[in-house]
Each structure stands twice: as structure tokens, then as C-alpha cells.
Tab-separated table of C-alpha atoms in Angstrom:
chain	number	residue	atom	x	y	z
A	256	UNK	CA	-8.328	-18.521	-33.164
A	257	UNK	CA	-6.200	-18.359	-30.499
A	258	UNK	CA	-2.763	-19.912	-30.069
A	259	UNK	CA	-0.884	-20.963	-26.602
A	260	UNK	CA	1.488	-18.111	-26.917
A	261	UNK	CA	-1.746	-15.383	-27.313
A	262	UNK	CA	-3.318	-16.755	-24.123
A	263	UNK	CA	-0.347	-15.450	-21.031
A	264	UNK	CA	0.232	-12.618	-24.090
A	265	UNK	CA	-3.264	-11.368	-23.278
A	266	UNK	CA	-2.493	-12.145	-19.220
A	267	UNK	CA	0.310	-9.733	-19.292
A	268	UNK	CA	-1.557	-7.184	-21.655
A	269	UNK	CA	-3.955	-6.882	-18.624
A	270	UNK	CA	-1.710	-6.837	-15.495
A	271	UNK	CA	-3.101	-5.271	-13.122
A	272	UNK	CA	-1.162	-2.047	-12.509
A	273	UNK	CA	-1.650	-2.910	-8.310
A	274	UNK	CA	0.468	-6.241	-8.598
A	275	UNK	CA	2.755	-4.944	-6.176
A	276	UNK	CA	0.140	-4.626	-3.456
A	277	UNK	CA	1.601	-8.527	-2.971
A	278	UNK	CA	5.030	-6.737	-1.898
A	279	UNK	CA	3.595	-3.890	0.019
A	280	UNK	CA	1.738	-6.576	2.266
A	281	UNK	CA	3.974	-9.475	2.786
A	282	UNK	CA	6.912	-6.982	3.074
A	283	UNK	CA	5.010	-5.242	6.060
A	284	UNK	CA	3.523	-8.222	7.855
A	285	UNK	CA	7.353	-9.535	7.267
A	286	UNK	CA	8.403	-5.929	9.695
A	287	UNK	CA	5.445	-6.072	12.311
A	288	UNK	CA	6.663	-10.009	13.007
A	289	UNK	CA	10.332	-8.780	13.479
A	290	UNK	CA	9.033	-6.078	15.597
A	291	UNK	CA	6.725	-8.292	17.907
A	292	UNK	CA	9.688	-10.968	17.942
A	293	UNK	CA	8.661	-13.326	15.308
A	294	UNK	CA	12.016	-13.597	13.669
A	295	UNK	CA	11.595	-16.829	11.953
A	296	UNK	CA	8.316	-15.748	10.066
A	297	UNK	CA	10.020	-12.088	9.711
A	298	UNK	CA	13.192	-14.009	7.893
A	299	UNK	CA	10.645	-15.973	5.823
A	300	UNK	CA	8.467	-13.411	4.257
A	301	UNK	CA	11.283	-11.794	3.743
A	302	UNK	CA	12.977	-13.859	1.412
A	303	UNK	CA	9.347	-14.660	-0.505
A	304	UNK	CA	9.199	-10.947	-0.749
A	305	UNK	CA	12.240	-10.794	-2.714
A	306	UNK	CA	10.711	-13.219	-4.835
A	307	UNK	CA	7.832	-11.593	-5.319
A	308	UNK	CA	9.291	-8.384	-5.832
A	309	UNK	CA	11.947	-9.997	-8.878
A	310	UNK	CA	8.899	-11.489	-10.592
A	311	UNK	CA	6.757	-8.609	-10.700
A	312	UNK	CA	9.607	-5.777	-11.704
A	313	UNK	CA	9.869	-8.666	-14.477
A	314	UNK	CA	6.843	-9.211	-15.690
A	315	UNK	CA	6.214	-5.477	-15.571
A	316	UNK	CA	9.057	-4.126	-18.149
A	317	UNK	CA	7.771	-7.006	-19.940
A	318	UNK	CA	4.815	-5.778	-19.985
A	319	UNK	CA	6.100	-2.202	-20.751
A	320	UNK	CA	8.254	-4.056	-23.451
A	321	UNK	CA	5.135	-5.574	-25.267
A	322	UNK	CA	2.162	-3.659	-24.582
A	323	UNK	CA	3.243	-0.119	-23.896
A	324	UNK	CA	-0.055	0.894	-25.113
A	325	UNK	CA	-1.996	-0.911	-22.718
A	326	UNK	CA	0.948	0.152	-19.738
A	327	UNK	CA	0.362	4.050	-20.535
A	328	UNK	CA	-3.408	3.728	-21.105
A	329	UNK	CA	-3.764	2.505	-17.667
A	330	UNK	CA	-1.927	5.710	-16.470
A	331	UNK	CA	-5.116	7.979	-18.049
A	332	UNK	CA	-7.371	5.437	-16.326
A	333	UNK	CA	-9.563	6.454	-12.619
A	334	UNK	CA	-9.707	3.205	-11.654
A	335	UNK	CA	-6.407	2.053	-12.664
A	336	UNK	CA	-4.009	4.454	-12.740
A	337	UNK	CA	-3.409	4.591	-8.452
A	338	UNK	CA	-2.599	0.918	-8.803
A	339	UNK	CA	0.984	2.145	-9.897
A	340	UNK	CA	1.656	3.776	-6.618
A	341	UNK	CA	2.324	-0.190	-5.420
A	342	UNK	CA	5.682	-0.093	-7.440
A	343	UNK	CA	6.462	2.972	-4.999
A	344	UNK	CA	5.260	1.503	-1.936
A	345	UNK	CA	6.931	-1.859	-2.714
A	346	UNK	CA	10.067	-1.044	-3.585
A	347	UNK	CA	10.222	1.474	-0.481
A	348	UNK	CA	8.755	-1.570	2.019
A	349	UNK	CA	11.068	-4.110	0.606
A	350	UNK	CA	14.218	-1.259	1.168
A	351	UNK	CA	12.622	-1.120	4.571
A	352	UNK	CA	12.989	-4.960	5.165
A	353	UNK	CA	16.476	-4.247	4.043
A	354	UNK	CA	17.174	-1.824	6.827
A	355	UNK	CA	15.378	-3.624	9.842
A	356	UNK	CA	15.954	-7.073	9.573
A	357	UNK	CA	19.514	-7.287	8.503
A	358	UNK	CA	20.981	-3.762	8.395
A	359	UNK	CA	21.749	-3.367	4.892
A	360	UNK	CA	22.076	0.681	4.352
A	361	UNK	CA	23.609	0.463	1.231
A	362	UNK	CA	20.491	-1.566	-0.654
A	363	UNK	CA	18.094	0.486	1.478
A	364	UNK	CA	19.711	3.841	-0.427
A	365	UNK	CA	19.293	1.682	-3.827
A	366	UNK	CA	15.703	0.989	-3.472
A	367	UNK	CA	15.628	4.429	-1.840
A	368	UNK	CA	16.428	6.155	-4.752
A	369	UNK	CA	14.185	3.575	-6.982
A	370	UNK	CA	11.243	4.716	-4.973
A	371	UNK	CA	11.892	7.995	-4.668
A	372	UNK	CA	12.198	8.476	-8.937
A	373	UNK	CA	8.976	6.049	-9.556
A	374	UNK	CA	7.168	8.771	-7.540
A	375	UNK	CA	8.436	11.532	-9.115
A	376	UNK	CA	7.225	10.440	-12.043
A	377	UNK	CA	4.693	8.330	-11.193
A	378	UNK	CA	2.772	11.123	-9.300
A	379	UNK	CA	3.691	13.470	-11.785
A	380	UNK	CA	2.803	11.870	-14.696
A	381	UNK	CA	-0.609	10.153	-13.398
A	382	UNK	CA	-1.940	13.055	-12.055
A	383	UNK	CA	-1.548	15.246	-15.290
A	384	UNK	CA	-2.448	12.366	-17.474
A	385	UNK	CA	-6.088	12.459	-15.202
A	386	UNK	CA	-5.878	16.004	-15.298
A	387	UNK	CA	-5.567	16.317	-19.565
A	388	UNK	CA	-8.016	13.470	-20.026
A	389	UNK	CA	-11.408	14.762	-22.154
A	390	UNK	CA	-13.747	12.420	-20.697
A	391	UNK	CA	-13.730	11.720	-17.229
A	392	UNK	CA	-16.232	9.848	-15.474
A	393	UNK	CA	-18.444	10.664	-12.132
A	394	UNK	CA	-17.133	10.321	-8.649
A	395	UNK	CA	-19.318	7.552	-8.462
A	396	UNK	CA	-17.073	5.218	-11.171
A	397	UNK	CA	-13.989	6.837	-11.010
A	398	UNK	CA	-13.380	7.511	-7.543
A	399	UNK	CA	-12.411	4.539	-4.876
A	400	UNK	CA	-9.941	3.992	-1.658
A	401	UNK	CA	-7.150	2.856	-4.118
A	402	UNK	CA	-6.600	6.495	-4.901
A	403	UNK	CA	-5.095	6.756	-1.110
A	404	UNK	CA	-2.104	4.668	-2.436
A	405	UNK	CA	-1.006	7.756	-3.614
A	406	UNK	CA	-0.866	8.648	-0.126
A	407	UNK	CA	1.199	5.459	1.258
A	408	UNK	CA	3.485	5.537	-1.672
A	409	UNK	CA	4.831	9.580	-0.667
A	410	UNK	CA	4.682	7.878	3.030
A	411	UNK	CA	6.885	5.147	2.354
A	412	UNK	CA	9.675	7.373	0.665
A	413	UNK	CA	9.321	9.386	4.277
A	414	UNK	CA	9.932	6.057	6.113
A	415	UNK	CA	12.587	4.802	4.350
A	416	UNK	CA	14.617	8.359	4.302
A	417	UNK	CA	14.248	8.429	8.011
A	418	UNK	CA	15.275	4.575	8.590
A	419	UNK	CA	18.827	5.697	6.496
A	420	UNK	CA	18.955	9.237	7.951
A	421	UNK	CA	22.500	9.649	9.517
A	422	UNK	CA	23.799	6.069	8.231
A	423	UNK	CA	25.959	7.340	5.603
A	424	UNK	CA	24.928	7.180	1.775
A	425	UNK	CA	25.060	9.817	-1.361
A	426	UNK	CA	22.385	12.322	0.754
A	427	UNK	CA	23.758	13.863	4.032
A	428	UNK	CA	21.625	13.277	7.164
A	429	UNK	CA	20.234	17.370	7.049
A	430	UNK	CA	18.756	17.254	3.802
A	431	UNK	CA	17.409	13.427	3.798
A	432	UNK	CA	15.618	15.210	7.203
A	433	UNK	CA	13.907	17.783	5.164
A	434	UNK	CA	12.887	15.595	2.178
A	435	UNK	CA	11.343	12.670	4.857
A	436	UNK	CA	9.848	15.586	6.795
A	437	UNK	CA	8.313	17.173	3.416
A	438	UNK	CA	7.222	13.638	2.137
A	439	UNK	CA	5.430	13.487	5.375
A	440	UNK	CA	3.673	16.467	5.288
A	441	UNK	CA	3.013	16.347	1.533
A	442	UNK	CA	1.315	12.600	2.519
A	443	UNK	CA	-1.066	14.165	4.891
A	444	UNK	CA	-1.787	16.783	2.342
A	445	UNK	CA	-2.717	14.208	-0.491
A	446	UNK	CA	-4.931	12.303	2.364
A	447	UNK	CA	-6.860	15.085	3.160
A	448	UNK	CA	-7.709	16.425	-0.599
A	449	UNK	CA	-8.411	12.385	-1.491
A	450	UNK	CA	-10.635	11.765	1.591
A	451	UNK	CA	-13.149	14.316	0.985
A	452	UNK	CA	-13.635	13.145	-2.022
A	453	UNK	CA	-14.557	9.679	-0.861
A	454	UNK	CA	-16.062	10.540	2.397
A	455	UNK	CA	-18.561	12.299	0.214
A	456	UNK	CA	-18.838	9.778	-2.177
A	457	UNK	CA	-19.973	7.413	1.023
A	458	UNK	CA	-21.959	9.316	2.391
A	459	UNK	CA	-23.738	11.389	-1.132
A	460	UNK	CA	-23.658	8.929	-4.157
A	461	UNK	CA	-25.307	5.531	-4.143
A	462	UNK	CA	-22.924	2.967	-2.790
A	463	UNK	CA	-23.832	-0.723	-3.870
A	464	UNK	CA	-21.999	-4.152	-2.644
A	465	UNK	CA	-19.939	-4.275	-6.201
A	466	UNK	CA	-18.499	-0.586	-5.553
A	467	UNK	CA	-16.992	-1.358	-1.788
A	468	UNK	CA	-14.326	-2.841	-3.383
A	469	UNK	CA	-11.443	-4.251	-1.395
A	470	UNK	CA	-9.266	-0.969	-1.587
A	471	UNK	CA	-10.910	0.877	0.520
A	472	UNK	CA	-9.527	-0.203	3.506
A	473	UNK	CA	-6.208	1.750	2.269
A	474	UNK	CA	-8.601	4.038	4.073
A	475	UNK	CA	-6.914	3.124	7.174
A	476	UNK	CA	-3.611	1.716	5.732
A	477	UNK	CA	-2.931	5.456	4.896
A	478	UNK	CA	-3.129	6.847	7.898
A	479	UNK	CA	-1.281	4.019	9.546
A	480	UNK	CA	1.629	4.329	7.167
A	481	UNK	CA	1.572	8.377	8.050
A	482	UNK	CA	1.215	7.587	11.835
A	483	UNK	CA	4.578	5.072	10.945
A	484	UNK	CA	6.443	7.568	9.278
A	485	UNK	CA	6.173	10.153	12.115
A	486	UNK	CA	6.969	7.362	14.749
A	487	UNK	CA	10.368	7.504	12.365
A	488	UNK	CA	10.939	11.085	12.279
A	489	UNK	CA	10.294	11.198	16.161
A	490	UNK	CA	13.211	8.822	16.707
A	491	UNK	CA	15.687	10.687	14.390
A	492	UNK	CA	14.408	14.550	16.235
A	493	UNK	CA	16.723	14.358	18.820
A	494	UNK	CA	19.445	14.481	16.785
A	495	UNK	CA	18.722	16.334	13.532
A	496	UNK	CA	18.847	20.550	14.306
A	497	UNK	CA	15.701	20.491	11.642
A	498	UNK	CA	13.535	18.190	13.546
A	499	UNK	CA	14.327	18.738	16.893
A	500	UNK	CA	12.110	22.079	17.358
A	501	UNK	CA	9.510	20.985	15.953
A	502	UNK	CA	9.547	17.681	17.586
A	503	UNK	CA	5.881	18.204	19.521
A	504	UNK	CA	4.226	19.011	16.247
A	505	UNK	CA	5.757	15.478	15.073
A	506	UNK	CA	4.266	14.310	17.983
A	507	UNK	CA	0.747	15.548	18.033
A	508	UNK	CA	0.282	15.133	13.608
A	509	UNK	CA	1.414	11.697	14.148
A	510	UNK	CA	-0.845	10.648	17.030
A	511	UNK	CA	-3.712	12.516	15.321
A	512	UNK	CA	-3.047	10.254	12.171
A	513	UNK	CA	-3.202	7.122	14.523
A	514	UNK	CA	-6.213	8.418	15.715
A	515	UNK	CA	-7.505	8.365	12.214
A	516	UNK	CA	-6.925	5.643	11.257
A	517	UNK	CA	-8.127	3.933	14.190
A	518	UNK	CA	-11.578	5.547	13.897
A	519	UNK	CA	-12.026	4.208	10.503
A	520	UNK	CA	-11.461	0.189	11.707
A	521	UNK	CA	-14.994	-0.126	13.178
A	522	UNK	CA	-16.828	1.500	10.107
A	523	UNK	CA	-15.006	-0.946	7.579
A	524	UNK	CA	-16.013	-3.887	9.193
A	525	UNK	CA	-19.384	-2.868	9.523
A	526	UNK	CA	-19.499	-2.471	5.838
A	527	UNK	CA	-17.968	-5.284	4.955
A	528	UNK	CA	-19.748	-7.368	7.085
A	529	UNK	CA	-22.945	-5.632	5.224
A	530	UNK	CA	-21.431	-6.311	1.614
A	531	UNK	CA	-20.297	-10.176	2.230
A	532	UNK	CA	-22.786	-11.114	5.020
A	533	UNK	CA	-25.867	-9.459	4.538
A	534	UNK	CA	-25.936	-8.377	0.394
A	535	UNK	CA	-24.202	-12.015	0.151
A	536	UNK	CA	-21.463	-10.345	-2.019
A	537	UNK	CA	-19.382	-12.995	-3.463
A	538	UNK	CA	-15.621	-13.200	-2.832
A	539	UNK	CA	-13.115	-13.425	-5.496
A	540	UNK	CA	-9.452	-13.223	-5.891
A	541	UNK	CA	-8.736	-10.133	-7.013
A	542	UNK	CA	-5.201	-8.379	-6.108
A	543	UNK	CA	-6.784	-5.386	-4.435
A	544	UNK	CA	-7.372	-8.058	-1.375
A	545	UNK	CA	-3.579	-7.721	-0.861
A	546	UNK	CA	-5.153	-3.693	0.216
A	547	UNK	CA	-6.864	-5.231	2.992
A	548	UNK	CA	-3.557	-7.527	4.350
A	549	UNK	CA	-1.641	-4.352	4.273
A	550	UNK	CA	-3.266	-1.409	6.259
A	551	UNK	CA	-4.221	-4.976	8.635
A	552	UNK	CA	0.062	-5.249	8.839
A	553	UNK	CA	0.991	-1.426	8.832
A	554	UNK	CA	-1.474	-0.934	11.865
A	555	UNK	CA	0.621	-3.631	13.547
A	556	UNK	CA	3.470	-2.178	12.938
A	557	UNK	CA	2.790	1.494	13.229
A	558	UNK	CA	0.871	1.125	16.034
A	559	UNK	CA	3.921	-0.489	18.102
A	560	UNK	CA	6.406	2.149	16.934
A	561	UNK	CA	3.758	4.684	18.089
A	562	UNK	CA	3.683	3.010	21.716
A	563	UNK	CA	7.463	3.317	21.886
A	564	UNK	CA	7.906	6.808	20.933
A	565	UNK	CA	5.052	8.218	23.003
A	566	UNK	CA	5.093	5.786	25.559
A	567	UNK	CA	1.599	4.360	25.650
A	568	UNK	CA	1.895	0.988	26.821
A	569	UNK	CA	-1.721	0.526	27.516
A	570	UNK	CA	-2.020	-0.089	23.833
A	571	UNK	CA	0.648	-2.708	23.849
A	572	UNK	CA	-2.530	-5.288	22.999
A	573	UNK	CA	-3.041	-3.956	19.781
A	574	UNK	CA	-0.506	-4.837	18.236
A	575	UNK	CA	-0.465	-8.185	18.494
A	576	UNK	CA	-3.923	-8.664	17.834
A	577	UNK	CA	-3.325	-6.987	14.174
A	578	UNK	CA	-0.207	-8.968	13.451
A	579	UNK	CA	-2.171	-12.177	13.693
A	580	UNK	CA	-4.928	-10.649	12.203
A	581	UNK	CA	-2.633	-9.630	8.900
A	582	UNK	CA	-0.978	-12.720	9.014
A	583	UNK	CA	-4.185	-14.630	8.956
A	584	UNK	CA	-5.683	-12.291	5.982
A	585	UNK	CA	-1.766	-12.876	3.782
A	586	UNK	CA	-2.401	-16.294	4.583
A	587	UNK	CA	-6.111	-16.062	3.048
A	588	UNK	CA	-5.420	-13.851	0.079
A	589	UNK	CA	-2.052	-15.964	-0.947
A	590	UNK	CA	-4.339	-19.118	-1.102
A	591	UNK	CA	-6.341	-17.171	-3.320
A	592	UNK	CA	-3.477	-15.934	-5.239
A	593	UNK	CA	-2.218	-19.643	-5.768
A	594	UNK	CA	-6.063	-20.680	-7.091
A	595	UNK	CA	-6.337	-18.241	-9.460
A	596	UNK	CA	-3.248	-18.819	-10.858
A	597	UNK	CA	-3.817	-22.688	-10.936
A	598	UNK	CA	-7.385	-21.771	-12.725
A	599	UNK	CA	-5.601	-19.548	-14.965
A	600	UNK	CA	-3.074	-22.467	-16.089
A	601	UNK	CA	-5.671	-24.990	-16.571
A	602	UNK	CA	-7.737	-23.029	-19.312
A	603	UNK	CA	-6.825	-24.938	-22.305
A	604	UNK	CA	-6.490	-22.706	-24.652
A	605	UNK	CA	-8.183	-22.561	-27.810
A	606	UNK	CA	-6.531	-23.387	-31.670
């Protein structure tokens, strides 16, 4: 039998370890509206985000707290385990939001330096735990695009370091240089060793509607968030003696990561439109749909920065089109969010 305590005691057992994919994508639809002057919705995101971002951290050292079993078993899991790149990626967007919309350096260095410890032990930790692990299954049901969060989580450290480069703070503006430029490069790295692994899963293993799972449009989302961080690093060049040399590499990595990214845009739809339309794949809430507002936000976003620093106006369409795009897909998957949980509450639970 099962009391009214056991039933949210069994909720939080199984938390998904990608909760903070709600963070990652309201905190960067919150950035592309203050970027293509939309204060007001900017502001407002902003201060949900912060909601968001206190209830999660909370429920998650509860969860830690009660079911640390469960918390470290998900770190030896495929399928799970990249889900806890979102506390990275979160906690770096939300420092972002700090930085942009109301200039706060000194909470952008806090949530900084939280980001920039979850990784290192996060990436650390997860990788070896995968690594170690006896049995590990196929490429076919271990492998999917939520792996790439890896990817925007070592990104978002490099665009946060770069927004507080030469603002003050406990890391002088040289050596924050170097670690966003390394974090940068290291992203790119862990893209490329990731997406040959999936492009050959695509192309080489059976794919079915059930396995095209809402994650993989971090496909794109990683790339974007790369193309973002060098659009950050380009602004700083002029003025840092490390970045300044190099500054048409920056240039040509970070246009070739737009480029990317872009290319992938046409494919996903294609094959979502073939795994919702055509296979009549059912959608359900799940929080890997918050993967699909976010690369939809960061290509907004990125994608604007980009046309600043290189000077490509012709693109100046683009941007816009994916704001309203992400904000109509947050819209979409917080409605979901909000049914699940009212389903969730009106189980009665069984005594």
C-alpha cells in the first residue's frame, strides 16, 4: 500500500536529471527578446527563471538528500546521465541574464564559478562513471542528441567568462581569456567526437519514431551556443593581447559553427514532421521538449550576435523569425509542463 507521503517521494526518486532544460530555455528566449528589443517579455522570463531555477536547485539536493542512490545511479546511466549537463547550462544562462539585462557582474562571477565547478565534476565524473561501467548498451539505446548537452554546458562556461572578462571579479581579464577561449575550443572538440557517433547512428542503425526523441535538436542548439560563444570572444579580441592575433580564426570557427548548425534546421524538421505527421507519433510532455525551445532561442540569439560581429545584415530576418518561433514552442511546452503537473496532483493516491 501506498501512503500520500510515498506518492511525490517516488516523484522526486525519479527526477529527471534534465529538469533544468526549463532554465536553459526560458533563460535564453528571456536574452534573444532583450536583444531584439522585447524588454518587457525579457524582464518577465527573467524573473520566472529565477523561479524556476530556486525550485529545481531545491528539489534537486532534496533529491540528493533522499535518494542518493537513485541521484548517482543516473550518473552511470547512457540515457540519463547528459541530462546533468542542464545544471551547467542553467546556472551559466541564468548568470548570463544576470549580466545582460541588468548588469550585475558580481552574481554573474557567483553563478560563474557554480557552473564552472558543476562541470568540473560533472564532466569528470559522468564520463568515467560511463567509462568504468561493465555493461554498456549499443549505440542504438544508449546513444541520443542529449549527449550534445555536454557540449552546450562547456559552451556556456565560455559565454559567461567572456560576458565578465575585464569587469573586475576574483579572475583577472588575461586568464578568464584563456579559460573562455579553451572552453570554446574544448566545446567544439566534444561536438565533433559526439556527432559522429550520432550521425552514424542516423544514418547506420535502425531509427524508429520512439528513438527521435525530442533531444536531438540539441543537434543544432550546440552549435548555436558555440557560434554564441565566439560572437563573445570576438567582441572582447580587440582588447585582450591573447585574443587579438588570433582574432580571424575566432572569426572563421565561429561562422563555420553557424553554418552548422544552420544546415541541420531543415533535416530536423523533415524528421519530425515524419515522426509526428506521417508515423502519427504521439506527443507527450516530457522535459526533453524544453531541448527543442532552446537551440529554437539560442539560434535567435546567436544568430544576431553573429550579424553584429561580422556584419551580415542580410541575415537580420532570422532572427526574429526564431525568437517568435522559441517563444511560441516555451509557450507550448510550459502548457504542457502545467498539465502534467495538474495530472500528476490529481492521482489519488492509493492507502
Amino acid at each position: 500500500m501506498n501512503t500520500p507521503q510515498q506518492a511525490p517521494d517516488r516523484g522526486l526518486a525519479s527526477m529527471s536529471p534534465a529538469s533544468f532544460g526549463l532554465v536553459m530555455a526560458t533563460g535564453i528566449v528571456s536574452l534573444a527578446a532583450a536583444m531584439l528589443s522585447l524588454p518587457r517579455v525579457a524582464h518577465f522570463l527573467f524573473k520566472l527563471n529565477i523561479l524556476f531555477f530556486a525550485v529545481l536547485w531545491a528539489l534537486t539536493l532534496l533529491r540528493l538528500a533522499k535518494h542518493s542512490g537513485h541521484f548517482l545511479r543516473d550518473m552511470a546511466d547512457h540515457m540519463r546521465a547528459p541530462g546533468y549537463f542542464t545544471m551547467v547550462a542553467g546556472s551559466g544562462i541564468v548568470g548570463e541574464q544576470f549580466v545582460t539585462l541588468y548588469g550585475n557582474y558580481q552574481a554573474g562571477w557567483i553563478l560563474w564559478g557554480l557552473a564552472a565547478t558543476l562541470w568540473a565534476v560533472l564532466v569528470y565524473a559522468i564520463f568515467a562513471a560511463l567509462t568504468i561501467r561493465a555493461d554498456k548498451p549499443g549505440l542504438d539505446s544508449g546513444l541520443s542528441g542529449s549527449w550534445l548537452l555536454a557540449v552546450v554546458a562547456t559552451q556556456s562556461i565560455a559565454v559567461l567568462g567572456g560576458a565578465l572578462a575585464g569587469h573586475g571579479g576574483p579572475i583577472g581579464a588575461a586568464p578568464l581569456d584563456f579559460i573562455a577561449l579553451s572552453m570554446w575550443l574544448c566545446g567544439g572538440m566534444l561536438y565533433v567526437l559526439i556527432m559522429a557517433l550520432i550521425f552514424f547512428r542516423y544514418l547506420f542503425l535502425r531509427f524508429s519514431p520512439a528513438d527521435l526523441s525530442p533531444s536531438y535538436w540539441i543537434n543544432m542548439g550546440a552549435m548555436a551556443i558555440s557560434t554564441l560563444a565566439g560572437t563573445q570572444l570576438i567582441a572582447i579580441a580587440p582588447a585582450s593581447p591573447l585574443l587579438a592575433p588570433i582574432l580571424p580564426f575566432i572569426k572563421g570557427l565561429t561562422l563555420f559553427f553557424w553554418a552548422a548548425g544552420t544546415w541541420w534546421i531543415p533535416l530536423l524538421l523533415v524528421l519530425g514532421f515524419w515522426r509526428h505527421v506521417i508515423m502519427r507519433f504521439p506527443i507527450r510532455y516530457d522535459p526533453l521538449y524544453w531541448g527543442v525551445v532552446f537551440p529554437f532561442g539560442m539560434y535567435a540569439a546567436s544568430t544576431h550576435k553573429l550579424i553584429r560581429a561580422l556584419e551580415l545584415d542580410f541575415l537580420a530576418l532570422l532572427p526574429i523569425c526564431f525568437l517568435y518561433a522559441a517563444m511560441a514552442a516555451w509557450l507550448v511546452a510550459f502548457v504542457g509542463l502545467t498539465h502534467d503537473m495538474g495530472r500528476r496532483l490529481r492521482k489519488k493516491p492509493t492507502v
